[in-house]
């Protein structure tokens, strides 16, 4: 007997300062994925603009907008409804005097279920996000959608096992990570692509939960550094095996299909969540590893 079958999609494309064209590219990617029967489609981080964070420019705060009445969120919520797909929408959010790197969850009926605000904010060469974004205050979340219960982290969140585990503990059946990652301006010899993938493959395997990561492609010039994004968006199964992967230059929509009920049964029988010992994990609640018990 077949269970709940879900086809998921990872997309990737290049962005520039033609902002309307970026939105059009995103719509093309969503439509391509939907034509391949995807019911849950992931777009990359901050897809409406180039990744502006290498530079610290006051003018870029004008790119942010509130959730209420947000034209980007509204456009893609309408698209989600038209295609009957679940669509997390990454956007630069302004909330009074706070600014967040956020994702709005558009369900398959076009309803916006709420938002997740990026919890971990990087600050390094090429990725000076602390200039623009407050640390997220939503906490990790899981969402009941037409595609099942999903969890969404954003880029730098994907390096933290606590994020993936929290979403899995809250019942997420699919882990999603919209991303913008590529070159390291301080050392051109660094290519983090394999490391980046292996960390997330570990999240999938450790939580017996499939995972989708969508990254951007292309070179984007900035005053501080030119960033070249390495793509390689991918889909991993519940063991962490990559079952679909893009290259570093092609705009595409990858799809894979999972039996969520079969994976749930496998997750239960493997015993990872049965044998957890939360009372021993106090050091995780501290910065220096001191037990908080």
Short mmCIF file of C-alpha atoms in Angstrom, two decimals:
data_model
loop_
_atom_site.label_atom_id
_atom_site.label_comp_id
_atom_site.label_asym_id
_atom_site.label_seq_id
_atom_site.Cartn_x
_atom_site.Cartn_y
_atom_site.Cartn_z
CA UNK A 1 0.00 0.00 0.00
CA UNK A 2 1.45 3.36 -1.00
CA UNK A 3 1.65 6.13 1.54
CA UNK A 4 1.61 9.91 1.19
CA UNK A 5 3.71 10.56 -1.89
CA UNK A 6 5.28 14.01 -2.17
CA UNK A 7 7.34 15.38 -5.03
CA UNK A 8 9.69 18.17 -3.91
CA UNK A 9 11.77 20.56 -6.01
CA UNK A 10 15.05 22.43 -5.61
CA UNK A 11 15.55 25.37 -7.96
CA UNK A 12 18.45 27.66 -8.82
CA UNK A 13 19.08 30.65 -11.09
CA UNK A 14 21.25 33.78 -11.36
CA UNK A 15 20.18 37.23 -10.13
CA UNK A 16 21.12 40.79 -11.11
CA UNK A 17 19.83 44.32 -10.52
CA UNK A 18 16.96 43.90 -12.96
CA UNK A 19 14.62 43.18 -10.06
CA UNK A 20 11.55 42.41 -12.15
CA UNK A 21 13.56 39.94 -14.19
CA UNK A 22 14.63 38.15 -11.00
CA UNK A 23 10.99 37.66 -10.02
CA UNK A 24 10.20 36.45 -13.52
CA UNK A 25 13.05 33.91 -13.33
CA UNK A 26 11.74 32.68 -10.02
CA UNK A 27 8.27 32.24 -11.50
CA UNK A 28 9.70 30.32 -14.45
CA UNK A 29 11.51 28.01 -12.02
CA UNK A 30 8.33 27.44 -9.99
CA UNK A 31 6.30 26.70 -13.09
CA UNK A 32 8.96 24.31 -14.37
CA UNK A 33 8.95 22.45 -11.06
CA UNK A 34 5.15 22.33 -10.95
CA UNK A 35 5.10 20.94 -14.50
CA UNK A 36 7.25 18.10 -13.13
CA UNK A 37 4.53 17.41 -10.52
CA UNK A 38 6.30 19.07 -7.59
CA UNK A 39 3.94 19.92 -4.73
CA UNK A 40 6.61 21.63 -2.59
CA UNK A 41 9.02 23.99 -4.36
CA UNK A 42 12.01 25.76 -2.84
CA UNK A 43 13.41 29.03 -4.17
CA UNK A 44 16.81 30.37 -3.16
CA UNK A 45 17.53 32.93 -0.44
CA UNK A 46 16.68 36.59 -1.23
CA UNK A 47 15.92 35.72 -4.86
CA UNK A 48 14.35 39.13 -5.64
CA UNK A 49 17.75 40.87 -5.67
CA UNK A 50 21.44 40.17 -5.98
CA UNK A 51 23.05 39.05 -2.71
CA UNK A 52 23.90 42.56 -1.51
CA UNK A 53 25.56 41.65 1.80
CA UNK A 54 29.23 41.90 0.75
CA UNK A 55 28.80 45.69 0.92
CA UNK A 56 27.56 47.76 3.84
CA UNK A 57 25.31 50.30 2.13
CA UNK A 58 22.57 52.29 3.79
CA UNK A 59 20.68 52.48 0.50
CA UNK A 60 20.04 48.74 0.49
CA UNK A 61 17.70 49.01 3.47
CA UNK A 62 15.19 50.43 0.98
CA UNK A 63 14.91 46.92 -0.49
CA UNK A 64 13.10 45.75 2.66
CA UNK A 65 9.33 45.79 3.04
CA UNK A 66 6.83 44.65 5.68
CA UNK A 67 5.11 41.30 5.39
CA UNK A 68 1.68 42.92 5.24
CA UNK A 69 1.03 44.00 1.69
CA UNK A 70 4.41 42.72 0.53
CA UNK A 71 4.28 42.56 -3.28
CA UNK A 72 6.82 39.74 -3.56
CA UNK A 73 5.05 37.54 -1.04
CA UNK A 74 1.68 38.36 -2.61
CA UNK A 75 2.85 37.50 -6.12
CA UNK A 76 4.21 34.11 -5.12
CA UNK A 77 1.30 33.30 -2.82
CA UNK A 78 -0.96 33.87 -5.82
CA UNK A 79 1.30 31.63 -7.89
CA UNK A 80 1.19 28.94 -5.20
CA UNK A 81 -2.60 29.06 -5.33
CA UNK A 82 -2.71 28.95 -9.12
CA UNK A 83 -0.44 25.90 -9.27
CA UNK A 84 -1.65 24.27 -6.02
CA UNK A 85 1.89 24.07 -4.63
CA UNK A 86 3.51 24.93 -1.31
CA UNK A 87 6.02 27.73 -1.76
CA UNK A 88 8.32 29.18 0.91
CA UNK A 89 9.09 32.78 -0.16
CA UNK A 90 12.38 34.36 0.95
CA UNK A 91 12.27 38.15 1.37
CA UNK A 92 13.97 41.09 3.09
CA UNK A 93 11.52 42.04 5.82
CA UNK A 94 11.11 45.40 7.55
CA UNK A 95 9.21 45.39 10.84
CA UNK A 96 9.20 48.96 12.17
CA UNK A 97 12.87 49.58 13.05
CA UNK A 98 13.88 45.92 12.78
CA UNK A 99 15.05 44.18 9.61
CA UNK A 100 14.99 40.45 9.05
CA UNK A 101 16.02 37.84 6.53
CA UNK A 102 12.69 36.03 6.41
CA UNK A 103 10.68 33.31 4.71
CA UNK A 104 6.90 33.45 4.33
CA UNK A 105 5.17 30.09 3.95
CA UNK A 106 2.60 30.16 1.14
CA UNK A 107 0.33 27.11 1.26
CA UNK A 108 -1.20 25.48 -1.80
CA UNK A 109 -4.37 27.54 -1.44
CA UNK A 110 -2.40 30.79 -1.42
CA UNK A 111 -2.77 31.36 2.32
CA UNK A 112 0.34 32.76 4.01
CA UNK A 113 0.74 30.61 7.12
CA UNK A 114 3.28 32.91 8.76
CA UNK A 115 6.99 33.62 8.67
CA UNK A 116 10.32 32.31 9.90
CA UNK A 117 13.09 34.82 10.56
CA UNK A 118 16.69 33.66 10.09
CA UNK A 119 18.14 32.80 13.48
CA UNK A 120 21.89 32.68 12.79
CA UNK A 121 23.30 35.80 11.12
CA UNK A 122 26.80 35.50 9.63
CA UNK A 123 29.42 38.22 9.65
CA UNK A 124 32.53 37.60 7.55
CA UNK A 125 34.14 38.63 4.27
CA UNK A 126 31.48 38.56 1.58
CA UNK A 127 28.71 37.72 4.05
CA UNK A 128 28.31 40.79 6.26
CA UNK A 129 24.70 40.14 7.11
CA UNK A 130 24.83 41.59 10.61
CA UNK A 131 24.86 45.05 9.04
CA UNK A 132 21.40 44.39 7.57
CA UNK A 133 19.58 41.77 9.62
CA UNK A 134 18.47 41.46 13.21
CA UNK A 135 18.75 37.95 14.65
CA UNK A 136 15.43 36.23 14.06
CA UNK A 137 12.98 36.18 16.95
CA UNK A 138 10.49 33.56 15.72
CA UNK A 139 12.38 30.53 16.92
CA UNK A 140 12.51 27.43 14.76
CA UNK A 141 9.14 26.42 13.37
CA UNK A 142 7.35 23.58 11.61
CA UNK A 143 4.34 24.17 9.39
CA UNK A 144 1.38 21.96 8.51
CA UNK A 145 0.87 22.43 4.77
CA UNK A 146 -0.81 20.69 1.87
CA UNK A 147 2.56 19.04 1.23
CA UNK A 148 2.97 17.75 4.78
CA UNK A 149 4.70 19.23 7.80
CA UNK A 150 7.75 21.23 6.73
CA UNK A 151 10.63 23.02 8.44
CA UNK A 152 12.57 25.91 6.88
CA UNK A 153 15.98 27.26 7.90
CA UNK A 154 17.84 29.95 5.96
CA UNK A 155 21.42 29.62 4.66
CA UNK A 156 23.75 30.03 7.68
CA UNK A 157 21.13 28.19 9.76
CA UNK A 158 22.01 25.10 7.72
CA UNK A 159 25.39 24.78 9.43
CA UNK A 160 23.81 24.33 12.86
CA UNK A 161 22.57 20.84 13.79
CA UNK A 162 20.40 22.39 16.50
CA UNK A 163 18.24 24.03 13.82
CA UNK A 164 17.62 20.80 11.90
CA UNK A 165 17.06 18.77 15.06
CA UNK A 166 14.63 21.34 16.47
CA UNK A 167 12.54 21.29 13.31
CA UNK A 168 12.59 17.50 13.25
CA UNK A 169 11.54 17.35 16.90
CA UNK A 170 8.60 19.59 16.01
CA UNK A 171 7.54 17.03 13.43
CA UNK A 172 9.00 18.40 10.20
CA UNK A 173 8.82 15.75 7.49
CA UNK A 174 10.98 17.71 5.04
CA UNK A 175 13.86 20.09 5.87
CA UNK A 176 14.26 23.08 3.55
CA UNK A 177 17.19 25.50 3.23
CA UNK A 178 17.09 28.46 0.83
CA UNK A 179 20.69 29.57 0.37
CA UNK A 180 23.17 32.10 -1.05
CA UNK A 181 26.70 30.71 -0.81
CA UNK A 182 29.75 30.72 -3.02
CA UNK A 183 33.22 32.22 -3.07
CA UNK A 184 35.19 33.22 0.03
CA UNK A 185 36.78 36.63 -0.73
CA UNK A 186 39.43 36.30 1.98
CA UNK A 187 40.83 33.12 0.36
CA UNK A 188 40.02 32.31 -3.28
CA UNK A 189 41.39 28.79 -2.81
CA UNK A 190 38.48 27.86 -0.54
CA UNK A 191 35.60 25.97 -2.12
CA UNK A 192 33.09 25.06 0.56
CA UNK A 193 30.67 23.26 -1.75
CA UNK A 194 31.41 19.71 -0.58
CA UNK A 195 31.54 20.74 3.08
CA UNK A 196 28.27 22.64 2.67
CA UNK A 197 26.55 19.61 1.20
CA UNK A 198 27.97 17.10 3.68
CA UNK A 199 26.78 19.11 6.67
CA UNK A 200 23.21 19.10 5.38
CA UNK A 201 23.42 15.47 4.31
CA UNK A 202 24.30 14.79 7.94
CA UNK A 203 21.19 16.67 9.08
CA UNK A 204 19.04 14.51 6.80
CA UNK A 205 20.66 11.28 7.96
CA UNK A 206 20.75 12.19 11.67
CA UNK A 207 17.04 13.03 11.62
CA UNK A 208 15.95 10.47 8.99
CA UNK A 209 14.27 13.34 7.18
CA UNK A 210 14.65 14.29 3.49
CA UNK A 211 16.22 17.66 2.79
CA UNK A 212 16.10 20.22 -0.02
CA UNK A 213 18.71 22.98 -0.50
CA UNK A 214 18.39 25.70 -3.16
CA UNK A 215 21.38 27.93 -3.91
CA UNK A 216 21.94 30.67 -6.47
CA UNK A 217 24.38 30.65 -9.39
CA UNK A 218 26.38 33.28 -11.27
CA UNK A 219 28.88 36.04 -10.51
CA UNK A 220 27.64 39.18 -8.76
CA UNK A 221 29.91 42.25 -8.58
CA UNK A 222 30.04 44.33 -5.42
CA UNK A 223 32.36 47.08 -4.20
CA UNK A 224 33.86 44.87 -1.48
CA UNK A 225 34.15 41.69 -3.54
CA UNK A 226 32.79 39.88 -6.56
CA UNK A 227 30.85 36.86 -5.38
CA UNK A 228 30.55 33.73 -7.50
CA UNK A 229 27.80 31.44 -6.29
CA UNK A 230 28.37 27.74 -6.85
CA UNK A 231 24.85 26.43 -7.20
CA UNK A 232 24.88 22.66 -6.68
CA UNK A 233 21.37 22.78 -5.26
CA UNK A 234 20.42 19.28 -4.20
CA UNK A 235 17.88 16.93 -2.70
CA UNK A 236 18.91 14.34 -0.13
CA UNK A 237 16.88 11.38 1.05
CA UNK A 238 16.31 10.41 4.68
CA UNK A 239 19.67 8.60 4.85
CA UNK A 240 21.52 11.73 3.68
CA UNK A 241 22.25 10.37 0.21
CA UNK A 242 22.16 12.97 -2.55
CA UNK A 243 19.59 11.76 -5.05
CA UNK A 244 19.41 14.89 -7.22
CA UNK A 245 22.06 17.59 -7.71
CA UNK A 246 22.45 20.57 -10.03
CA UNK A 247 25.71 21.87 -11.46
CA UNK A 248 27.37 25.23 -10.78
CA UNK A 249 26.00 27.18 -13.74
CA UNK A 250 22.63 25.92 -14.98
CA UNK A 251 19.27 27.40 -14.05
CA UNK A 252 17.13 24.40 -13.28
CA UNK A 253 14.42 22.75 -11.21
CA UNK A 254 15.29 19.36 -9.72
CA UNK A 255 12.57 17.04 -8.43
CA UNK A 256 12.41 13.91 -6.29
CA UNK A 257 9.50 11.96 -4.84
CA UNK A 258 9.25 10.60 -1.30
CA UNK A 259 6.78 8.37 0.51
CA UNK A 260 6.33 10.36 3.72
CA UNK A 261 4.48 7.58 5.53
CA UNK A 262 7.17 5.02 4.74
CA UNK A 263 9.86 7.44 5.92
CA UNK A 264 7.93 8.13 9.12
CA UNK A 265 7.78 4.39 9.85
CA UNK A 266 11.50 4.03 9.15
CA UNK A 267 12.28 7.00 11.40
CA UNK A 268 10.28 5.45 14.24
CA UNK A 269 11.83 2.00 13.88
CA UNK A 270 15.40 3.31 13.71
CA UNK A 271 15.11 4.56 17.29
CA UNK A 272 16.94 7.88 17.00
CA UNK A 273 14.14 9.82 18.64
CA UNK A 274 13.24 7.04 21.06
CA UNK A 275 16.78 6.96 22.49
CA UNK A 276 17.38 10.67 22.88
CA UNK A 277 18.49 11.85 26.36
CA UNK A 278 17.47 15.52 26.58
CA UNK A 279 18.41 15.69 30.26
CA UNK A 280 22.07 15.19 29.25
CA UNK A 281 22.16 17.95 26.65
CA UNK A 282 22.57 20.91 28.98
CA UNK A 283 25.91 22.02 27.45
CA UNK A 284 24.11 22.73 24.19
CA UNK A 285 22.24 25.52 25.97
CA UNK A 286 25.48 27.38 26.76
CA UNK A 287 28.11 29.14 24.67
CA UNK A 288 31.09 27.65 26.50
CA UNK A 289 29.89 24.07 26.93
CA UNK A 290 29.21 24.42 30.64
CA UNK A 291 26.29 22.24 31.72
CA UNK A 292 23.10 24.16 32.39
CA UNK A 293 21.54 21.42 34.53
#
